[in-house]
């Protein structure tokens, strides 16, 4: 049993990766699925798409690895966070499409709660803000909107879960309704200081607590995947939300260590140790991971659109056919044109938290081409990251001295990572293993199974692939970032 199966269920695709006993990737499989946009600012997934793509990619990865399920010591799961699912406890049938973390339909509900003066208490208990991003108001919307849902929920017939819970429910044939502390901490219903579901938050949102899953450590016994799925039973031993799994995969185990993941969105996490640090700059206080019953906390900044802006260039504007084209286009862009793109397609995340803002482009001329748009798209991710890190520096104090560890699909772009280093005026470290989200989930399961080393041993195995050093002139950096700040301010007043 020298292998671990890591499931990485993301916003636009599901992936399965087989890691060997040395934490090296043996095989992988990936499958995209349909995004549904039923109204402006609304984003949904078919719940069954999430499950079937996970099942098929797991089977494909196992086949590619040339191994049997009997050789797999455990399953680790990492998932898109905050995405909200409700299903029937008896049949397992979803009540509604999954409402994705990007969805903004509950903006008015959040504003009503803010106007009533609840945000300070919400932030104290959960570490979060009253924003549509989180699961709680999405769940309330389903209960308030789907005919008969509230009555069925109060009768104990319905289960709520984030994507990890949904996958575990299906893998175990409905035997386990569980989650981990990192996913629970993103729901608006979990008290991160008390380490349990909050009666007060559930009452505020009018959520029956009988719907909620049991919360466990990130490395724990989450149930057993049935033999009908892969040919033999496999224990599910590790779970963490995708950004927390990436923090683990980057071995950010010491307070002050900082990572940023560039997937559909961008998420920066700063380890603050055993102390939940209250942000004065509208960052989130969250759980980085929980092991042996002890939570480790983090400050988090969330950007809603990072890699998704490249997907927009491909699928929306159709000016590229592959994400890799953005690098050559950015290199060819006219330096004299300073196009600024604010990709607020689903609102602005930290530190602005403006759910109503929408995207805008500034500096367009008759000479603007796909090259300038591609450069502006990549630069927007660097600007947003600087926004986050400046807020973290103000809250934490030592973050300005930290080296940023990066991962995720966009981190493979040398151009984007060099611009990131330039605009931050700080080093950026890219590891050998870019699949750090899956690696974090794999380590949790492998460590639980006795296959992988402890935290110290795992941290020693982290390997640098390339360090990017700032090379931009200070005057250029200041001018470009000032233009970004003007663009964000203008976008918010439109």
Coordinates of C-alpha atoms in Angstrom, one line a residue:
X1 CA 0.0 0.0 0.0
X2 CA 2.5 2.5 -1.2
X3 CA 0.3 5.0 -2.9
X4 CA -2.1 7.9 -2.1
X5 CA -5.0 9.0 -4.2
X6 CA -5.5 12.8 -4.1
X7 CA -8.8 14.2 -5.3
X8 CA -8.7 17.9 -6.2
X9 CA -12.2 19.0 -7.0
X10 CA -11.9 22.6 -8.4
X11 CA -14.2 25.3 -9.7
X12 CA -13.8 24.5 -13.4
X13 CA -12.4 20.9 -13.4
X14 CA -11.9 17.8 -11.3
X15 CA -8.5 16.2 -11.0
X16 CA -7.2 13.0 -9.5
X17 CA -3.5 12.5 -8.8
X18 CA -1.7 9.3 -7.6
X19 CA 1.3 10.0 -5.4
X20 CA 3.9 7.3 -4.5
X21 CA 5.5 6.6 -1.2
X22 CA 8.0 9.4 -1.8
X23 CA 5.3 11.9 -2.5
X24 CA 6.1 12.0 -6.2
X25 CA 3.3 12.2 -8.9
X26 CA 2.9 8.9 -10.6
X27 CA -0.2 9.6 -12.7
X28 CA -3.0 12.1 -13.0
X29 CA -6.3 12.8 -14.9
X30 CA -8.3 15.9 -15.3
X31 CA -11.8 16.7 -16.6
X32 CA -13.6 20.0 -17.1
X33 CA -17.3 20.4 -16.5
X34 CA -20.0 22.9 -17.5
X35 CA -20.3 26.2 -15.7
X36 CA -23.9 27.5 -15.4
X37 CA -24.8 31.2 -15.3
X38 CA -28.6 31.4 -14.8
X39 CA -28.6 35.2 -14.1
X40 CA -26.1 38.1 -13.9
X41 CA -23.7 37.4 -11.0
X42 CA -25.1 33.9 -10.5
X43 CA -22.8 30.8 -10.9
X44 CA -23.9 27.2 -10.5
X45 CA -22.7 23.7 -11.0
X46 CA -24.6 20.5 -11.6
X47 CA -24.0 18.6 -8.3
X48 CA -23.8 15.3 -10.2
X49 CA -21.1 16.7 -12.6
X50 CA -18.9 17.2 -9.5
X51 CA -19.4 13.6 -8.4
X52 CA -19.1 11.9 -11.8
X53 CA -16.0 13.8 -12.9
X54 CA -14.3 13.0 -9.6
X55 CA -15.2 9.3 -10.1
X56 CA -14.1 9.1 -13.7
X57 CA -10.8 11.0 -13.1
X58 CA -10.0 8.8 -10.1
X59 CA -10.5 5.7 -12.2
X60 CA -8.5 7.1 -15.0
X61 CA -5.6 8.0 -12.7
X62 CA -5.5 4.6 -11.1
X63 CA -5.5 3.0 -14.5
X64 CA -2.7 5.2 -15.8
X65 CA -0.6 4.4 -12.7
X66 CA -1.0 0.7 -13.5
X67 CA -2.0 -0.1 -9.9
X68 CA -5.0 -1.6 -8.1
X69 CA -7.1 0.0 -5.4
X70 CA -5.6 -2.5 -2.9
X71 CA -2.3 -0.7 -3.3
X72 CA -3.7 2.7 -2.2
X73 CA -3.2 3.5 1.5
X74 CA -5.7 6.3 1.6
X75 CA -7.6 9.1 -0.2
X76 CA -7.0 12.8 0.4
X77 CA -9.6 15.3 -0.7
X78 CA -9.3 19.0 -1.4
X79 CA -12.1 21.1 -2.8
X80 CA -13.4 24.4 -4.0
X81 CA -14.6 26.0 -0.8
X82 CA -17.8 27.7 0.1
X83 CA -19.7 26.2 -2.8
X84 CA -23.0 25.1 -1.3
X85 CA -25.0 21.8 -1.8
X86 CA -28.2 20.4 -0.3
X87 CA -29.4 16.9 -0.9
X88 CA -32.0 14.4 0.3
X89 CA -30.6 12.2 3.1
X90 CA -32.5 9.1 1.9
X91 CA -32.0 9.3 -1.9
X92 CA -28.9 11.4 -2.2
X93 CA -30.6 13.5 -4.8
X94 CA -29.6 17.1 -4.9
X95 CA -32.3 19.6 -4.1
X96 CA -30.8 22.4 -6.3
X97 CA -27.7 23.0 -8.4
X98 CA -24.6 23.7 -6.3
X99 CA -24.3 27.5 -5.7
X100 CA -20.7 28.3 -6.4
X101 CA -18.5 30.4 -4.2
X102 CA -18.3 33.1 -6.9
X103 CA -22.1 33.5 -6.9
X104 CA -23.4 36.9 -5.7
X105 CA -27.2 36.3 -5.5
X106 CA -27.3 36.9 -1.7
X107 CA -25.8 40.4 -1.9
X108 CA -29.1 42.0 -0.7
X109 CA -29.4 39.5 2.2
X110 CA -25.9 40.3 3.3
X111 CA -26.6 44.0 3.1
X112 CA -29.7 43.6 5.2
X113 CA -27.8 41.8 7.9
X114 CA -25.1 44.5 7.8
X115 CA -27.6 47.2 8.1
X116 CA -29.1 45.5 11.1
X117 CA -25.7 45.7 12.8
X118 CA -24.7 42.0 12.8
X119 CA -21.3 42.1 11.0
X120 CA -19.1 42.8 14.0
X121 CA -20.5 39.7 15.8
X122 CA -20.3 37.6 12.7
X123 CA -16.7 38.5 12.2
X124 CA -15.8 37.8 15.9
X125 CA -17.4 34.4 15.8
X126 CA -16.5 33.2 12.3
X127 CA -13.5 35.4 11.3
X128 CA -15.5 36.2 8.1
X129 CA -17.4 39.1 6.7
X130 CA -21.1 39.3 5.6
X131 CA -20.5 38.6 2.0
X132 CA -22.2 36.3 -0.6
X133 CA -18.9 34.5 -1.0
X134 CA -19.6 32.3 2.0
X135 CA -21.9 29.3 2.3
X136 CA -24.4 30.4 5.0
X137 CA -26.4 32.9 3.0
X138 CA -26.4 30.6 -0.1
X139 CA -27.9 27.8 2.1
X140 CA -30.4 30.2 3.5
X141 CA -31.4 31.2 -0.1
X142 CA -32.0 27.6 -1.0
X143 CA -34.2 27.0 2.0
X144 CA -36.1 30.3 1.4
X145 CA -36.5 29.8 -2.4
X146 CA -36.9 26.1 -3.2
X147 CA -40.5 25.0 -2.7
X148 CA -40.8 22.8 0.4
X149 CA -37.1 23.0 1.3
X150 CA -37.4 24.6 4.7
X151 CA -40.1 22.2 5.9
X152 CA -38.1 19.2 4.7
X153 CA -34.9 20.6 6.4
X154 CA -36.7 21.1 9.7
X155 CA -38.0 17.6 9.4
X156 CA -34.4 16.3 9.2
X157 CA -34.7 15.1 5.6
X158 CA -32.0 17.3 4.0
X159 CA -28.3 17.5 4.4
X160 CA -26.0 20.5 3.7
X161 CA -22.4 20.2 2.7
X162 CA -19.6 21.9 1.0
X163 CA -18.1 19.9 -1.9
X164 CA -15.9 17.7 0.3
X165 CA -19.0 16.5 2.2
X166 CA -20.9 15.8 -1.0
X167 CA -18.0 13.7 -2.3
X168 CA -17.5 11.8 0.9
X169 CA -21.3 11.1 1.1
X170 CA -21.2 9.6 -2.4
X171 CA -17.9 7.7 -1.9
X172 CA -19.2 6.1 1.3
X173 CA -22.7 5.4 -0.1
X174 CA -24.3 7.9 2.4
X175 CA -22.6 6.3 5.4
X176 CA -20.6 9.5 6.3
X177 CA -21.9 13.1 6.6
X178 CA -18.7 14.8 7.6
X179 CA -16.4 17.8 6.8
X180 CA -13.1 19.1 8.2
X181 CA -12.4 22.3 10.2
X182 CA -11.1 24.3 7.3
X183 CA -14.2 23.8 5.2
X184 CA -16.5 24.4 8.2
X185 CA -14.7 27.6 8.9
X186 CA -15.8 29.0 5.5
X187 CA -19.6 28.6 6.0
X188 CA -20.5 31.6 8.2
X189 CA -21.9 29.0 10.7
X190 CA -18.8 27.8 12.4
X191 CA -17.3 29.5 15.5
X192 CA -13.5 29.3 14.9
X193 CA -12.7 30.2 18.5
X194 CA -15.1 27.6 20.1
X195 CA -14.3 25.0 17.4
X196 CA -17.9 24.1 16.8
X197 CA -21.0 25.0 14.9
X198 CA -22.5 28.2 16.2
X199 CA -26.0 28.1 17.6
X200 CA -26.2 31.9 17.2
X201 CA -25.0 32.0 13.6
X202 CA -27.5 29.3 12.6
X203 CA -30.2 31.2 14.4
X204 CA -29.3 34.4 12.6
X205 CA -29.4 32.7 9.2
X206 CA -32.4 30.5 10.1
X207 CA -30.5 27.3 9.4
X208 CA -31.6 24.0 11.1
X209 CA -28.5 22.6 12.7
X210 CA -29.6 19.1 11.9
X211 CA -28.5 19.8 8.3
X212 CA -24.8 20.3 9.2
X213 CA -22.1 17.7 8.9
X214 CA -19.8 16.4 11.7
X215 CA -16.6 18.4 11.8
X216 CA -13.2 16.6 12.1
X217 CA -9.5 17.3 12.0
X218 CA -7.9 17.6 8.5
X219 CA -6.2 14.3 9.1
X220 CA -8.8 11.9 10.4
X221 CA -11.0 9.0 9.6
X222 CA -13.7 10.3 7.2
X223 CA -15.2 7.0 6.1
X224 CA -14.4 4.3 3.6
X225 CA -14.9 4.6 -0.2
X226 CA -16.9 1.6 -1.3
X227 CA -15.4 -1.2 -3.3
X228 CA -17.9 -0.6 -6.1
X229 CA -16.1 2.6 -7.1
X230 CA -12.5 1.5 -7.5
X231 CA -12.4 -2.3 -7.1
X232 CA -11.6 -2.3 -3.4
X233 CA -12.4 -0.3 -0.3
X234 CA -10.1 2.7 0.4
X235 CA -10.0 4.8 3.6
X236 CA -10.6 8.5 3.3
X237 CA -8.0 10.0 5.6
X238 CA -7.4 13.6 4.7
X239 CA -9.6 16.6 3.9
X240 CA -8.8 20.3 3.5
X241 CA -10.3 23.2 1.5
X242 CA -8.2 24.0 -1.5
X243 CA -6.4 27.1 -0.1
X244 CA -5.6 25.4 3.2
X245 CA -4.4 22.3 1.3
X246 CA -2.1 24.5 -0.7
X247 CA -0.8 26.1 2.5
X248 CA 0.0 22.6 3.8
X249 CA 1.5 21.6 0.4
X250 CA 3.8 24.6 0.5
X251 CA 4.9 23.5 4.0
X252 CA 3.8 26.9 5.5
X253 CA 3.8 25.4 9.0
X254 CA 5.6 28.3 10.8
X255 CA 3.9 31.6 11.8
X256 CA 4.8 34.3 9.3
X257 CA 5.0 32.0 6.3
X258 CA 3.0 33.1 3.3
X259 CA 1.6 31.4 0.2
X260 CA -0.5 32.5 -2.7
X261 CA -2.4 30.1 -5.0
X262 CA -3.3 31.1 -8.5
X263 CA -6.3 29.0 -9.7
X264 CA -9.7 30.3 -10.8
X265 CA -9.3 32.9 -8.1
X266 CA -6.2 33.9 -6.1
X267 CA -5.9 33.3 -2.4
X268 CA -3.1 34.4 -0.1
X269 CA -2.7 32.8 3.3
X270 CA -0.4 34.0 6.1
X271 CA 0.2 31.5 9.0
X272 CA -0.5 33.3 12.3
X273 CA 0.0 30.2 14.5
X274 CA -2.3 29.4 17.4
X275 CA -3.7 32.9 17.6
X276 CA -6.6 34.1 15.5
X277 CA -5.5 37.6 14.4
X278 CA -8.3 40.1 14.0
X279 CA -7.9 42.0 10.7
X280 CA -8.3 45.8 10.6
X281 CA -8.0 45.7 6.9
X282 CA -10.9 43.5 5.9
X283 CA -9.0 40.3 5.5
X284 CA -10.4 37.1 6.8
X285 CA -9.4 35.3 9.9
X286 CA -9.6 31.6 9.2
X287 CA -8.3 28.1 10.1
X288 CA -5.1 27.2 8.1
X289 CA -5.3 23.5 9.3
X290 CA -6.4 21.5 12.3
X291 CA -4.3 18.5 13.5
X292 CA -4.7 16.5 16.7
X293 CA -7.6 18.7 17.7
X294 CA -5.5 21.9 17.6
X295 CA -6.3 24.6 15.1
X296 CA -3.6 26.7 13.4
X297 CA -4.9 30.1 12.2
X298 CA -4.3 32.3 9.2
X299 CA -5.0 35.6 7.7
X300 CA -6.5 35.2 4.2
X301 CA -7.0 37.5 1.3
X302 CA -9.3 36.3 -1.4
X303 CA -9.3 37.5 -5.0
X304 CA -12.3 36.1 -7.0
X305 CA -10.8 36.4 -10.5
X306 CA -7.2 35.3 -11.3
X307 CA -6.9 32.4 -13.7
X308 CA -10.5 33.0 -14.6
X309 CA -9.5 36.2 -16.3
X310 CA -7.4 34.1 -18.7
X311 CA -10.3 31.8 -19.2
X312 CA -12.4 34.8 -20.1
X313 CA -9.9 35.8 -22.7
X314 CA -10.2 32.3 -24.2
X315 CA -13.9 31.6 -23.8
X316 CA -15.5 35.0 -23.6
X317 CA -13.5 37.3 -25.9
X318 CA -12.0 34.4 -27.9
X319 CA -8.7 36.2 -28.4
X320 CA -6.6 33.2 -27.4
X321 CA -7.2 29.5 -27.8
X322 CA -4.9 28.3 -25.0
X323 CA -3.9 29.9 -21.7
X324 CA -0.2 29.5 -22.6
X325 CA -0.6 32.1 -25.3
X326 CA -1.0 34.9 -22.8
X327 CA 2.8 34.9 -22.0
X328 CA 3.9 35.5 -25.6
X329 CA 1.2 38.1 -26.1
X330 CA 2.2 39.9 -22.9
X331 CA 5.8 39.9 -24.1
X332 CA 4.7 41.4 -27.4
X333 CA 2.5 44.1 -25.9
X334 CA 3.2 47.8 -26.7
X335 CA 4.9 49.3 -23.6
X336 CA 3.6 52.7 -24.5
X337 CA 0.0 51.5 -24.0
X338 CA -0.9 51.2 -20.3
X339 CA -4.1 49.3 -20.4
X340 CA -5.5 48.5 -16.9
X341 CA -8.1 45.7 -16.5
X342 CA -10.2 45.4 -13.3
X343 CA -11.6 41.9 -13.5
X344 CA -14.4 42.4 -11.1
X345 CA -16.7 40.0 -13.0
X346 CA -18.2 38.7 -9.8
X347 CA -17.5 41.7 -7.6
X348 CA -14.3 42.6 -5.8
X349 CA -12.9 40.5 -3.0
X350 CA -10.3 41.5 -0.3
X351 CA -9.6 44.1 0.8
X352 CA -12.5 45.9 -1.0
X353 CA -15.4 43.4 -0.6
X354 CA -17.6 45.2 -3.1
X355 CA -20.2 42.6 -4.3
X356 CA -21.8 45.1 -6.7
X357 CA -18.7 46.2 -8.6
X358 CA -18.2 44.8 -12.1
X359 CA -15.3 44.6 -14.4
X360 CA -13.8 47.5 -16.3
X361 CA -10.9 48.3 -18.7
X362 CA -9.1 51.6 -18.8
X363 CA -6.6 53.1 -21.2
X364 CA -8.0 51.6 -24.4
X365 CA -7.1 53.1 -27.7
X366 CA -7.5 52.3 -31.4
X367 CA -4.1 50.6 -31.1
X368 CA -5.1 48.3 -28.4
X369 CA -4.8 44.6 -29.5
X370 CA -5.1 41.2 -27.9
X371 CA -1.5 41.6 -26.8
X372 CA -2.3 44.6 -24.5
X373 CA -5.4 42.9 -23.2
X374 CA -3.5 39.7 -22.3
X375 CA -0.8 41.8 -20.5
X376 CA -3.5 43.7 -18.6
X377 CA -5.1 40.5 -17.6
X378 CA -1.9 39.0 -16.2
X379 CA -1.0 42.3 -14.5
X380 CA -4.4 42.5 -12.8
X381 CA -3.4 39.4 -10.8
X382 CA -0.2 41.0 -9.6
X383 CA -2.0 44.2 -8.6
X384 CA -4.6 42.3 -6.7
X385 CA -2.0 40.3 -4.9
X386 CA -0.2 43.5 -3.8
X387 CA -3.5 44.8 -2.5
X388 CA -3.7 41.7 -0.3
X389 CA -0.1 41.7 0.9
X390 CA -0.2 45.4 1.9
X391 CA -3.3 44.6 4.0
X392 CA -1.5 41.6 5.6
X393 CA 1.5 43.8 6.3
X394 CA -0.7 46.3 8.1
X395 CA -2.3 43.5 10.2
X396 CA 0.7 41.3 10.9
X397 CA 3.7 43.6 10.7
X398 CA 6.3 41.1 9.5
X399 CA 4.6 40.1 6.2
X400 CA 6.7 42.6 4.3
X401 CA 9.8 40.6 5.1
X402 CA 8.4 37.3 3.9
X403 CA 9.1 35.5 0.7
X404 CA 5.9 34.6 -1.2
X405 CA 5.6 31.0 -2.1
X406 CA 3.3 30.6 -5.2
X407 CA 1.5 27.7 -6.8
X408 CA -1.5 26.9 -9.0
X409 CA -1.9 27.0 -12.8
X410 CA -1.0 30.6 -13.4
X411 CA 2.3 30.3 -11.4
X412 CA 3.7 28.3 -14.3
X413 CA 3.8 31.6 -16.3
X414 CA 7.3 33.1 -16.0
X415 CA 6.0 36.4 -17.2
X416 CA 3.2 36.6 -14.7
X417 CA 5.5 35.6 -11.8
X418 CA 8.2 38.1 -12.8
X419 CA 5.6 40.8 -12.9
X420 CA 4.3 39.7 -9.5
X421 CA 7.8 40.0 -8.0
X422 CA 8.3 43.3 -9.7
X423 CA 5.1 44.9 -8.5
X424 CA 5.5 43.5 -5.0
X425 CA 9.2 44.5 -4.9
X426 CA 9.7 41.1 -3.2
X427 CA 11.1 37.7 -4.0
X428 CA 8.7 35.0 -5.3
X429 CA 9.5 31.4 -4.9
X430 CA 8.0 28.8 -7.2
X431 CA 8.3 25.2 -6.0
X432 CA 9.2 22.0 -7.9
X433 CA 5.7 20.7 -7.4
X434 CA 3.2 23.1 -8.6
X435 CA 0.3 20.8 -7.7
X436 CA 0.7 21.8 -4.1
X437 CA -3.1 21.8 -3.4
X438 CA -3.2 18.1 -4.3
X439 CA 0.1 17.5 -2.5
X440 CA -1.3 19.0 0.7
X441 CA -4.3 16.7 0.6
X442 CA -2.1 13.7 -0.2
X443 CA 0.2 14.5 2.7
X444 CA -2.7 14.7 5.1
X445 CA -3.9 11.2 4.1
X446 CA -0.4 9.8 3.8
X447 CA 0.7 11.0 7.2
X448 CA -2.5 9.6 8.7
X449 CA -1.8 6.3 7.0
X450 CA 1.7 6.2 8.3
X451 CA 3.2 6.4 4.8
X452 CA 4.5 10.0 4.9
X453 CA 6.7 12.0 7.4
X454 CA 5.6 14.4 10.0
X455 CA 5.4 18.2 9.5
X456 CA 9.2 18.7 10.0
X457 CA 10.1 15.9 7.6
X458 CA 7.6 17.1 5.0
X459 CA 8.9 20.7 5.3
X460 CA 12.4 19.5 4.6
X461 CA 11.2 17.9 1.3
X462 CA 10.0 21.2 -0.1
X463 CA 12.1 22.1 -3.1
X464 CA 12.5 25.4 -5.0
X465 CA 12.2 25.3 -8.8
X466 CA 12.8 29.1 -9.4
X467 CA 13.2 32.3 -7.4
X468 CA 11.9 35.4 -9.1
X469 CA 13.6 38.7 -8.0
X470 CA 12.2 42.2 -8.5
X471 CA 13.8 44.0 -11.5
X472 CA 11.4 46.8 -12.2
X473 CA 12.4 50.4 -11.6
X474 CA 10.8 52.0 -8.5
X475 CA 9.3 54.9 -10.5
X476 CA 7.7 52.4 -13.0
X477 CA 6.3 50.3 -10.1
X478 CA 4.8 53.3 -8.4
X479 CA 3.3 54.6 -11.6
X480 CA 1.7 51.4 -12.6
X481 CA 0.3 50.6 -9.1
X482 CA -1.1 54.1 -8.8
X483 CA -2.9 53.6 -12.2
X484 CA -4.4 50.3 -10.8
X485 CA -5.7 52.1 -7.7
X486 CA -7.3 54.8 -9.8
X487 CA -8.9 52.1 -12.0
X488 CA -10.3 50.2 -9.0
X489 CA -11.7 53.4 -7.5
X490 CA -13.3 54.3 -10.9
X491 CA -14.8 50.8 -11.3
X492 CA -16.5 51.0 -7.9
X493 CA -18.2 54.3 -8.8
X494 CA -19.6 53.2 -12.1

